[in-house]
Short mmCIF file of N, CA and C and ligand atoms in Angstrom, two decimals:
data_model
loop_
_atom_site.label_atom_id
_atom_site.label_comp_id
_atom_site.label_asym_id
_atom_site.label_seq_id
_atom_site.Cartn_x
_atom_site.Cartn_y
_atom_site.Cartn_z
N MET A 21 3.88 5.09 -10.85
CA MET A 21 2.75 5.02 -10.81
C MET A 21 1.91 5.92 -9.70
N THR A 22 0.58 5.61 -10.10
CA THR A 22 -0.18 6.04 -9.06
C THR A 22 -1.27 5.35 -8.59
N GLU A 23 -1.48 5.39 -7.67
CA GLU A 23 -2.65 4.35 -6.84
C GLU A 23 -3.48 4.27 -7.91
N PRO A 24 -3.62 2.77 -7.88
CA PRO A 24 -5.09 2.39 -9.19
C PRO A 24 -6.53 3.17 -9.33
N ILE A 25 -7.27 3.09 -10.59
CA ILE A 25 -8.56 3.58 -9.39
C ILE A 25 -8.98 2.37 -9.54
N GLU A 26 -10.71 2.17 -8.73
CA GLU A 26 -11.19 0.98 -9.11
C GLU A 26 -12.20 2.07 -9.73
N ILE A 27 -13.21 1.13 -10.31
CA ILE A 27 -14.65 1.70 -11.00
C ILE A 27 -15.36 0.46 -12.06
N THR A 28 -16.74 0.23 -11.24
CA THR A 28 -17.80 0.06 -11.74
C THR A 28 -18.89 0.24 -12.34
N THR A 29 -18.52 -0.18 -13.68
CA THR A 29 -19.94 -0.22 -14.29
C THR A 29 -20.47 -0.99 -14.63
N THR A 30 -22.35 -0.20 -14.67
CA THR A 30 -23.59 -1.58 -14.90
C THR A 30 -24.18 -1.16 -15.94
N SER A 31 -23.46 -0.86 -17.19
CA SER A 31 -24.36 -0.70 -17.85
C SER A 31 -22.77 -0.62 -19.07
N PRO A 32 -23.18 -0.62 -20.79
CA PRO A 32 -22.72 -0.35 -21.61
C PRO A 32 -22.00 1.34 -21.60
N HIS A 33 -23.84 2.31 -21.55
CA HIS A 33 -23.85 2.85 -21.62
C HIS A 33 -22.76 3.68 -19.77
N GLU A 34 -22.41 3.05 -19.46
CA GLU A 34 -21.10 3.79 -18.62
C GLU A 34 -20.25 3.41 -18.79
N THR A 35 -19.70 2.78 -19.01
CA THR A 35 -17.90 2.19 -19.54
C THR A 35 -18.33 3.05 -20.91
N ARG A 36 -19.72 3.87 -21.24
CA ARG A 36 -18.78 4.35 -22.40
C ARG A 36 -18.62 6.07 -22.08
N LEU A 37 -19.32 6.18 -21.13
CA LEU A 37 -19.35 7.48 -20.36
C LEU A 37 -17.48 7.60 -19.13
N LEU A 38 -17.21 6.10 -18.55
CA LEU A 38 -16.07 6.26 -18.61
C LEU A 38 -14.78 6.81 -19.45
N GLY A 39 -15.58 5.86 -20.50
CA GLY A 39 -14.12 6.81 -21.91
C GLY A 39 -14.61 7.97 -21.86
N LYS A 40 -15.71 8.32 -22.71
CA LYS A 40 -15.48 10.07 -23.06
C LYS A 40 -15.56 10.83 -21.62
N ILE A 41 -15.29 9.83 -20.14
CA ILE A 41 -14.95 11.49 -18.82
C ILE A 41 -13.08 11.32 -19.47
N ILE A 42 -12.45 10.29 -19.36
CA ILE A 42 -11.27 10.57 -20.39
C ILE A 42 -10.70 10.90 -21.05
N GLY A 43 -11.72 10.28 -22.13
CA GLY A 43 -11.03 11.04 -23.71
C GLY A 43 -11.34 13.23 -23.76
N GLN A 44 -12.15 13.15 -22.21
CA GLN A 44 -12.20 14.84 -22.54
C GLN A 44 -11.01 15.07 -22.28
N SER A 45 -10.62 14.66 -21.06
CA SER A 45 -9.22 14.86 -20.23
C SER A 45 -8.18 15.02 -20.62
N ILE A 46 -8.45 14.58 -22.35
CA ILE A 46 -6.94 14.01 -22.64
C ILE A 46 -6.60 15.33 -23.65
N ASP A 47 -5.00 16.43 -23.31
CA ASP A 47 -4.93 17.14 -24.33
C ASP A 47 -3.55 16.75 -25.26
N GLN A 48 -2.56 15.72 -24.84
CA GLN A 48 -1.97 15.34 -24.96
C GLN A 48 -1.41 14.22 -25.80
N LYS A 49 -0.61 13.88 -26.21
CA LYS A 49 -0.87 12.61 -26.68
C LYS A 49 -0.61 11.71 -26.28
N MET A 50 -0.77 10.19 -25.92
CA MET A 50 -0.98 9.23 -25.68
C MET A 50 -1.05 7.90 -25.13
N THR A 51 -0.73 6.70 -24.87
CA THR A 51 -0.80 6.17 -25.41
C THR A 51 -1.90 5.40 -24.10
N ILE A 52 -2.67 4.41 -24.59
CA ILE A 52 -3.56 3.44 -23.77
C ILE A 52 -3.43 2.35 -23.51
N SER A 53 -3.19 1.61 -22.16
CA SER A 53 -3.85 -0.25 -22.87
C SER A 53 -4.78 -0.53 -22.07
N LEU A 54 -5.63 -1.57 -22.74
CA LEU A 54 -6.87 -2.36 -22.55
C LEU A 54 -6.67 -3.72 -22.62
N SER A 55 -6.63 -4.61 -21.14
CA SER A 55 -6.22 -5.84 -20.83
C SER A 55 -7.95 -6.52 -20.31
N GLY A 56 -8.28 -7.14 -21.14
CA GLY A 56 -9.48 -8.32 -20.36
C GLY A 56 -10.32 -9.11 -21.24
N ASP A 57 -11.12 -9.41 -20.68
CA ASP A 57 -11.39 -10.76 -21.85
C ASP A 57 -12.11 -10.62 -23.02
N LEU A 58 -12.27 -11.66 -23.91
CA LEU A 58 -13.43 -10.76 -25.28
C LEU A 58 -14.79 -10.44 -24.24
N GLY A 59 -15.60 -9.59 -25.09
CA GLY A 59 -16.58 -9.53 -24.71
C GLY A 59 -16.71 -7.88 -23.21
N ALA A 60 -15.43 -8.04 -22.01
CA ALA A 60 -15.58 -7.29 -21.06
C ALA A 60 -15.86 -5.87 -21.64
N GLY A 61 -15.73 -5.56 -22.69
CA GLY A 61 -15.31 -3.99 -22.84
C GLY A 61 -14.58 -3.16 -23.19
N LYS A 62 -13.67 -3.63 -23.75
CA LYS A 62 -12.95 -3.11 -24.32
C LYS A 62 -13.41 -2.19 -25.32
N THR A 63 -13.62 -2.66 -26.68
CA THR A 63 -14.38 -1.68 -27.96
C THR A 63 -15.44 -0.69 -27.28
N VAL A 64 -15.86 -1.20 -26.44
CA VAL A 64 -16.98 -0.29 -26.13
C VAL A 64 -16.36 0.96 -25.27
N PHE A 65 -15.43 0.90 -24.61
CA PHE A 65 -14.54 1.91 -23.75
C PHE A 65 -13.68 2.74 -24.69
N VAL A 66 -13.90 2.36 -25.91
CA VAL A 66 -13.16 3.01 -27.03
C VAL A 66 -13.76 3.98 -27.37
N GLN A 67 -14.88 3.54 -27.58
CA GLN A 67 -16.41 4.15 -28.44
C GLN A 67 -16.95 5.41 -27.64
N GLY A 68 -16.74 5.57 -26.28
CA GLY A 68 -16.55 6.49 -25.56
C GLY A 68 -14.90 7.69 -25.19
N LEU A 69 -14.00 7.05 -25.48
CA LEU A 69 -13.12 7.70 -26.22
C LEU A 69 -12.86 8.82 -27.02
N ALA A 70 -13.35 7.32 -28.16
CA ALA A 70 -13.75 8.97 -29.31
C ALA A 70 -14.46 9.35 -29.04
N ASN A 71 -15.69 9.84 -28.83
CA ASN A 71 -16.61 10.48 -28.37
C ASN A 71 -16.24 11.90 -27.03
N GLY A 72 -14.99 11.94 -25.65
CA GLY A 72 -15.09 12.14 -24.96
C GLY A 72 -13.58 12.97 -26.65
N LEU A 73 -12.99 12.23 -27.31
CA LEU A 73 -11.85 13.31 -28.15
C LEU A 73 -12.41 13.90 -29.46
N ASP A 74 -13.42 13.87 -29.55
CA ASP A 74 -14.84 14.81 -30.42
C ASP A 74 -14.32 14.63 -31.78
N VAL A 75 -14.45 12.82 -31.98
CA VAL A 75 -14.40 11.95 -32.97
C VAL A 75 -15.65 12.16 -33.66
N PRO A 76 -16.57 12.15 -35.03
CA PRO A 76 -17.23 12.85 -35.66
C PRO A 76 -17.85 11.42 -35.14
N SER A 77 -19.66 11.95 -35.04
CA SER A 77 -20.55 10.57 -34.05
C SER A 77 -20.92 9.82 -35.73
N ASP A 78 -20.28 10.21 -36.78
CA ASP A 78 -20.89 9.13 -37.99
C ASP A 78 -19.65 8.46 -38.44
N TYR A 79 -18.76 8.16 -37.33
CA TYR A 79 -17.25 7.02 -37.68
C TYR A 79 -17.97 5.90 -36.12
N ILE A 80 -18.29 4.83 -36.88
CA ILE A 80 -18.69 3.99 -36.45
C ILE A 80 -17.11 2.72 -35.68
N ILE A 81 -16.81 2.77 -34.54
CA ILE A 81 -15.69 2.20 -33.59
C ILE A 81 -16.46 0.95 -33.42
N THR A 82 -15.21 0.14 -34.26
CA THR A 82 -15.70 -1.33 -34.06
C THR A 82 -14.25 -2.01 -34.14
N SER A 83 -13.52 -3.19 -33.09
CA SER A 83 -12.21 -3.55 -33.40
C SER A 83 -12.07 -4.17 -34.40
N PRO A 84 -10.18 -3.29 -34.83
CA PRO A 84 -10.07 -3.49 -36.10
C PRO A 84 -8.64 -4.06 -36.12
N THR A 85 -10.13 -5.61 -36.46
CA THR A 85 -9.89 -6.84 -36.80
C THR A 85 -9.20 -7.43 -37.86
N TYR A 86 -9.20 -6.75 -38.74
CA TYR A 86 -8.33 -6.80 -40.04
C TYR A 86 -7.47 -6.22 -40.17
N THR A 87 -7.56 -5.02 -39.94
CA THR A 87 -6.91 -3.57 -40.49
C THR A 87 -5.49 -4.20 -39.45
N ILE A 88 -5.31 -3.68 -38.05
CA ILE A 88 -5.19 -4.09 -36.76
C ILE A 88 -4.83 -2.62 -35.74
N VAL A 89 -4.63 -1.60 -37.23
CA VAL A 89 -4.84 -0.01 -36.35
C VAL A 89 -6.32 0.26 -37.62
N ASN A 90 -6.80 1.78 -36.55
CA ASN A 90 -7.34 2.01 -37.39
C ASN A 90 -7.56 3.45 -37.03
N GLU A 91 -7.69 4.77 -37.57
CA GLU A 91 -7.03 6.56 -37.57
C GLU A 91 -8.65 6.38 -37.27
N TYR A 92 -9.03 7.19 -35.97
CA TYR A 92 -10.31 8.24 -36.23
C TYR A 92 -9.73 9.55 -35.89
N PRO A 93 -10.05 10.73 -37.32
CA PRO A 93 -9.95 12.11 -36.43
C PRO A 93 -10.73 13.14 -35.38
N GLY A 94 -10.16 13.62 -34.89
CA GLY A 94 -10.58 14.16 -33.23
C GLY A 94 -9.98 15.46 -33.13
N ARG A 95 -9.87 16.11 -31.45
CA ARG A 95 -9.30 17.19 -31.28
C ARG A 95 -7.89 16.20 -31.44
N LEU A 96 -7.61 15.07 -30.84
CA LEU A 96 -6.35 14.55 -31.75
C LEU A 96 -6.55 13.50 -31.92
N ALA A 97 -5.51 13.04 -33.14
CA ALA A 97 -5.99 11.67 -33.86
C ALA A 97 -6.18 10.42 -32.98
N LEU A 98 -6.90 9.37 -33.23
CA LEU A 98 -6.86 8.24 -32.33
C LEU A 98 -7.00 7.17 -33.15
N PHE A 99 -5.22 6.41 -32.48
CA PHE A 99 -5.21 5.19 -33.48
C PHE A 99 -5.92 4.08 -32.38
N HIS A 100 -7.16 3.77 -32.70
CA HIS A 100 -7.01 1.77 -32.12
C HIS A 100 -6.72 0.99 -32.75
N ALA A 101 -6.22 0.79 -32.08
CA ALA A 101 -4.73 -1.33 -32.39
C ALA A 101 -5.51 -1.93 -31.35
N ASP A 102 -5.89 -4.03 -31.98
CA ASP A 102 -6.50 -5.01 -31.88
C ASP A 102 -5.09 -5.84 -31.86
N LEU A 103 -5.03 -6.65 -30.93
CA LEU A 103 -3.54 -7.34 -31.06
C LEU A 103 -3.89 -8.38 -30.88
N TYR A 104 -5.17 -8.94 -31.12
CA TYR A 104 -6.01 -10.08 -30.62
C TYR A 104 -5.31 -11.05 -31.22
N ARG A 105 -5.08 -11.12 -32.65
CA ARG A 105 -4.04 -11.83 -33.64
C ARG A 105 -2.58 -11.68 -33.15
N ILE A 106 -2.57 -10.82 -32.64
CA ILE A 106 -0.65 -10.64 -32.40
C ILE A 106 -0.07 -11.77 -31.15
N SER A 107 0.97 -12.95 -32.28
CA SER A 107 1.30 -13.57 -30.80
C SER A 107 1.68 -13.07 -29.87
N GLY A 108 2.05 -14.08 -28.48
CA GLY A 108 2.26 -13.48 -27.26
C GLY A 108 3.60 -12.75 -27.33
N GLY A 109 4.45 -12.19 -26.16
CA GLY A 109 5.43 -12.29 -25.90
C GLY A 109 6.71 -11.07 -26.76
N ILE A 110 7.76 -12.22 -26.67
CA ILE A 110 9.07 -11.50 -27.81
C ILE A 110 7.96 -11.11 -29.62
N SER A 111 7.48 -12.39 -29.80
CA SER A 111 6.88 -12.52 -31.57
C SER A 111 6.35 -11.43 -31.72
N GLY A 112 6.13 -10.81 -30.56
CA GLY A 112 4.27 -9.84 -31.13
C GLY A 112 4.83 -8.78 -30.93
N ALA A 113 5.62 -8.56 -30.47
CA ALA A 113 6.86 -7.46 -30.59
C ALA A 113 7.12 -7.45 -31.99
N ALA A 114 7.44 -8.66 -32.19
CA ALA A 114 8.68 -8.66 -33.37
C ALA A 114 7.20 -8.30 -34.81
N GLU A 115 6.68 -9.07 -34.80
CA GLU A 115 4.94 -8.42 -35.48
C GLU A 115 5.00 -6.69 -35.74
N LEU A 116 4.82 -6.29 -34.72
CA LEU A 116 4.06 -5.01 -34.73
C LEU A 116 5.40 -4.11 -35.28
N PHE A 117 6.30 -4.52 -34.98
CA PHE A 117 7.30 -3.80 -35.62
C PHE A 117 6.83 -3.74 -37.54
N ASP A 118 6.61 -4.86 -37.70
CA ASP A 118 6.78 -5.22 -38.66
C ASP A 118 5.84 -4.95 -39.50
N ILE A 119 4.40 -4.22 -38.77
CA ILE A 119 3.52 -3.38 -39.51
C ILE A 119 3.66 -1.60 -39.17
N GLY A 120 4.65 -1.70 -38.67
CA GLY A 120 5.18 -0.56 -39.04
C GLY A 120 4.42 0.21 -37.65
N PHE A 121 4.17 -0.48 -36.45
CA PHE A 121 3.27 0.07 -35.14
C PHE A 121 4.24 1.36 -34.64
N GLU A 122 5.19 1.05 -34.80
CA GLU A 122 5.78 1.87 -34.13
C GLU A 122 6.02 3.44 -34.37
N GLU A 123 5.69 4.05 -35.82
CA GLU A 123 5.43 4.93 -36.04
C GLU A 123 4.43 6.03 -35.71
N PHE A 124 2.86 5.34 -35.37
CA PHE A 124 2.33 5.82 -34.38
C PHE A 124 2.83 6.57 -33.62
N TYR A 125 3.93 5.67 -32.90
CA TYR A 125 4.86 6.44 -31.45
C TYR A 125 4.66 8.21 -32.22
N ASP A 126 4.87 8.17 -33.53
CA ASP A 126 5.58 9.81 -33.56
C ASP A 126 4.79 10.41 -33.96
N THR A 127 3.42 9.88 -33.80
CA THR A 127 2.22 11.38 -34.19
C THR A 127 1.92 11.76 -33.32
N ASN A 128 0.90 12.49 -33.09
CA ASN A 128 0.73 13.29 -31.93
C ASN A 128 -0.26 12.91 -31.37
N GLY A 129 -0.58 11.91 -30.90
CA GLY A 129 -2.36 11.28 -31.47
C GLY A 129 -2.96 10.41 -29.68
N VAL A 130 -3.29 9.91 -29.92
CA VAL A 130 -3.76 9.18 -28.88
C VAL A 130 -3.62 7.57 -28.43
N ILE A 131 -3.04 6.57 -28.31
CA ILE A 131 -3.07 5.72 -29.06
C ILE A 131 -3.74 4.57 -28.26
N VAL A 132 -4.59 3.95 -28.26
CA VAL A 132 -5.27 2.66 -27.69
C VAL A 132 -5.64 1.27 -28.62
N VAL A 133 -4.88 0.94 -27.51
CA VAL A 133 -4.59 -1.05 -27.38
C VAL A 133 -5.31 -1.15 -27.08
N GLU A 134 -5.78 -3.19 -27.59
CA GLU A 134 -6.76 -3.74 -27.23
C GLU A 134 -6.11 -4.95 -27.11
N TRP A 135 -6.16 -5.86 -26.39
CA TRP A 135 -5.35 -6.88 -25.84
C TRP A 135 -4.14 -6.50 -26.18
N ALA A 136 -2.76 -5.55 -25.36
CA ALA A 136 -1.80 -5.47 -24.97
C ALA A 136 -1.38 -5.64 -24.49
N ASP A 137 -1.59 -7.25 -23.47
CA ASP A 137 -1.42 -8.07 -22.91
C ASP A 137 -0.84 -8.92 -23.47
N ARG A 138 -1.46 -8.84 -24.93
CA ARG A 138 -0.03 -9.53 -25.81
C ARG A 138 1.27 -9.31 -26.12
N LEU A 139 1.93 -8.51 -25.68
CA LEU A 139 2.93 -7.95 -25.89
C LEU A 139 3.21 -8.41 -24.94
N ALA A 140 5.53 -8.24 -24.29
CA ALA A 140 5.66 -7.77 -23.36
C ALA A 140 5.54 -6.65 -22.80
N PRO A 141 5.66 -7.22 -21.01
CA PRO A 141 5.52 -6.21 -20.07
C PRO A 141 6.24 -4.83 -20.41
N GLY A 142 5.89 -3.62 -20.23
CA GLY A 142 7.26 -2.44 -20.96
C GLY A 142 7.63 -2.38 -22.33
N GLU A 143 6.57 -3.33 -23.61
CA GLU A 143 6.53 -2.76 -24.51
C GLU A 143 5.95 -1.44 -25.36
N LEU A 144 4.64 -1.31 -24.36
CA LEU A 144 4.26 -0.23 -24.75
C LEU A 144 4.53 0.65 -24.21
N LYS A 145 4.99 0.94 -23.22
CA LYS A 145 4.77 1.82 -22.82
C LYS A 145 3.57 2.98 -22.50
N GLU A 146 2.69 2.39 -22.10
CA GLU A 146 1.40 3.33 -21.66
C GLU A 146 1.58 4.09 -20.82
N ASN A 147 0.57 5.72 -21.21
CA ASN A 147 0.90 6.23 -20.13
C ASN A 147 -0.62 5.75 -18.77
N LEU A 148 -1.64 5.11 -19.20
CA LEU A 148 -2.34 4.64 -18.36
C LEU A 148 -2.48 3.55 -19.27
N ALA A 149 -3.48 1.91 -17.77
CA ALA A 149 -3.50 0.50 -18.66
C ALA A 149 -4.59 0.49 -18.02
N VAL A 150 -5.26 0.03 -18.35
CA VAL A 150 -6.89 -0.26 -18.00
C VAL A 150 -6.76 -1.60 -17.63
N SER A 151 -7.19 -1.97 -17.07
CA SER A 151 -7.58 -3.75 -17.24
C SER A 151 -8.34 -3.52 -16.49
N ILE A 152 -10.25 -5.11 -16.86
CA ILE A 152 -11.56 -4.83 -17.07
C ILE A 152 -11.67 -5.99 -16.78
N SER A 153 -12.61 -6.69 -16.33
CA SER A 153 -12.66 -8.10 -15.76
C SER A 153 -14.81 -7.61 -16.09
N THR A 154 -15.18 -9.33 -16.50
CA THR A 154 -16.27 -9.07 -15.66
C THR A 154 -16.70 -9.27 -14.72
N VAL A 155 -17.84 -8.82 -14.40
CA VAL A 155 -18.81 -9.63 -13.15
C VAL A 155 -19.76 -10.45 -13.19
N ASP A 156 -20.45 -9.41 -13.78
CA ASP A 156 -22.18 -10.29 -14.75
C ASP A 156 -22.42 -9.61 -15.53
N ASP A 157 -23.67 -9.86 -16.32
CA ASP A 157 -24.09 -9.56 -17.44
C ASP A 157 -23.79 -8.35 -17.76
N LEU A 158 -23.78 -7.49 -17.00
CA LEU A 158 -23.73 -6.18 -16.64
C LEU A 158 -22.88 -5.28 -16.63
N THR A 159 -22.19 -6.20 -15.32
CA THR A 159 -21.16 -5.40 -14.39
C THR A 159 -20.06 -5.23 -15.29
N ARG A 160 -18.89 -4.46 -15.15
CA ARG A 160 -17.80 -4.61 -15.38
C ARG A 160 -17.01 -3.70 -14.18
N LYS A 161 -15.75 -4.17 -13.86
CA LYS A 161 -14.64 -3.83 -12.86
C LYS A 161 -13.90 -3.12 -13.80
N PHE A 162 -13.50 -1.58 -13.40
CA PHE A 162 -11.96 -1.20 -14.04
C PHE A 162 -10.79 -1.19 -13.35
N ILE A 163 -9.66 -1.25 -13.72
CA ILE A 163 -8.27 -0.97 -12.85
C ILE A 163 -8.13 -0.14 -13.92
N LEU A 164 -7.95 1.11 -13.14
CA LEU A 164 -6.73 2.06 -13.96
C LEU A 164 -5.51 2.98 -13.14
N PHE A 165 -4.38 2.29 -13.67
CA PHE A 165 -3.52 2.96 -13.56
C PHE A 165 -3.08 3.74 -14.33
N PHE A 166 -2.30 4.98 -13.66
CA PHE A 166 -1.97 5.91 -14.83
C PHE A 166 -0.38 6.14 -14.35
N TYR A 167 -0.16 6.02 -15.32
CA TYR A 167 1.72 6.61 -14.69
C TYR A 167 1.97 7.89 -15.47
N GLY A 168 2.91 8.70 -14.56
CA GLY A 168 3.40 10.04 -15.06
C GLY A 168 3.05 11.02 -13.90
N ARG A 169 3.65 11.99 -13.44
CA ARG A 169 3.10 13.25 -12.19
C ARG A 169 1.79 13.97 -12.71
N GLU A 170 1.64 14.21 -14.02
CA GLU A 170 0.65 15.07 -14.45
C GLU A 170 -0.51 14.54 -14.45
N LYS A 171 -0.30 13.17 -14.57
CA LYS A 171 -1.72 13.13 -14.37
C LYS A 171 -2.78 12.78 -13.68
N LYS A 172 -2.06 13.03 -11.96
CA LYS A 172 -2.85 13.21 -10.80
C LYS A 172 -3.67 13.82 -10.83
N ILE A 173 -3.75 14.80 -10.90
CA ILE A 173 -4.58 15.84 -11.29
C ILE A 173 -6.67 14.85 -11.71
N LEU A 174 -5.87 14.29 -13.14
CA LEU A 174 -7.18 13.50 -13.78
C LEU A 174 -7.26 12.33 -12.54
N VAL A 175 -6.65 12.17 -12.96
CA VAL A 175 -6.82 10.82 -11.57
C VAL A 175 -8.27 11.34 -10.15
N LYS A 176 -7.51 12.41 -9.42
CA LYS A 176 -8.46 12.64 -8.37
C LYS A 176 -10.04 12.45 -8.62
N ARG A 177 -9.65 13.34 -9.97
CA ARG A 177 -11.54 13.94 -10.05
C ARG A 177 -12.52 12.90 -11.28
N LEU A 178 -11.24 11.41 -11.63
CA LEU A 178 -12.17 11.00 -11.83
C LEU A 178 -13.43 10.23 -11.65
N LYS A 179 -13.17 10.32 -10.38
CA LYS A 179 -13.94 8.73 -9.80
C LYS A 179 -15.78 10.04 -9.69
N LYS A 180 -15.03 10.45 -9.10
CA LYS A 180 -15.71 11.77 -9.00
C LYS A 180 -16.67 12.27 -9.77
N THR A 181 -16.38 12.35 -10.54
CA THR A 181 -16.80 13.22 -12.03
C THR A 181 -17.70 12.54 -12.43
N PHE A 182 -17.18 10.75 -12.46
CA PHE A 182 -18.07 9.52 -13.36
C PHE A 182 -19.27 9.50 -12.16
N GLU A 183 -19.04 9.64 -10.71
CA GLU A 183 -20.16 9.66 -10.25
C GLU A 183 -21.35 10.44 -9.92
N THR A 184 -21.01 11.32 -10.32
CA THR A 184 -21.55 12.42 -10.46
C THR A 184 -22.77 12.71 -12.00
N HIS A 185 -21.85 12.06 -13.29
CA HIS A 185 -22.66 12.17 -14.59
C HIS A 185 -23.27 10.56 -14.33
N LYS A 186 -22.73 10.01 -13.50
CA LYS A 186 -23.76 8.95 -14.67
C LYS A 186 -24.90 8.26 -13.77
N ARG A 187 -25.51 9.80 -12.90
CA ARG A 187 -27.20 9.49 -12.56
C ARG A 187 -28.06 10.54 -14.19
P1 ADP B 18 -14.08 -6.22 -26.09
O1 ADP B 18 -13.40 -5.11 -26.93
O2 ADP B 18 -13.56 -6.67 -24.88
O3 ADP B 18 -14.18 -7.87 -26.56
P2 ADP B 18 -16.94 -5.03 -26.17
O4 ADP B 18 -16.67 -4.04 -26.56
O5 ADP B 18 -16.43 -5.06 -27.96
O6 ADP B 18 -16.00 -6.62 -25.83
O7 ADP B 18 -18.38 -5.86 -26.12
C1 ADP B 18 -18.82 -6.18 -24.59
C2 ADP B 18 -19.65 -6.54 -24.64
O8 ADP B 18 -20.77 -6.21 -23.54
C3 ADP B 18 -21.04 -5.91 -25.29
O9 ADP B 18 -22.07 -6.43 -26.02
C4 ADP B 18 -21.43 -4.39 -24.51
O10 ADP B 18 -22.92 -5.02 -24.83
C5 ADP B 18 -21.66 -5.57 -23.29
N1 ADP B 18 -21.35 -4.65 -21.82
C6 ADP B 18 -22.53 -5.55 -20.81
N2 ADP B 18 -22.33 -4.81 -19.78
C7 ADP B 18 -21.16 -3.88 -19.59
C8 ADP B 18 -20.94 -2.68 -19.40
N3 ADP B 18 -21.38 -2.22 -17.98
N4 ADP B 18 -19.46 -2.26 -20.18
C9 ADP B 18 -18.78 -2.43 -21.34
N5 ADP B 18 -19.50 -3.95 -21.72
C10 ADP B 18 -20.93 -4.75 -21.28
MG1 MG B 19 -12.98 -5.14 -28.65
#
């Protein structure tokens, strides 16, 4: 694991920008976990991520509440899951198995999972863990943990790229 990166956003627009910058830098299969309370901005972040992966803008990205996993076409396919209604811990993992979630790991796409903390630690084997906390109405604090050596370059640039583009 590399050093965690902290980034604060002060609007939904900035959160979309952060997601977009990360999405643009992705050129291979990867799994991203998102944790944070209801209204933290997980889905807003995924909207930016989709943009950065060139998902056509006519797709409206919302939390896949009833389907559990939505798939969008882009440079890489984007699989967007929301585990809000999955039970916690071991039984959560069993439920995921039941809905065929494991199949997504075999695809070459980007898997992004809201409420990933519903799963037992280590279950998702994510390459990037994003934790979002609400500071106030418009302010969100992001802590990003990248796993794996190949992500180091992205880590170095991410904060700088974000600061440069947000103005
Ligand atoms: P979650 O998926 O985590 O439950 P959503 O992304 O659906 O949350 O909603 C986040 C809400 O917070 C939206 O209504 C959005 O407009 C609002 N918001 C305010 N400030 C921010 C910010 N800095 N980043 C993301 N969302 C924000
Ligand atoms: Mg959501």
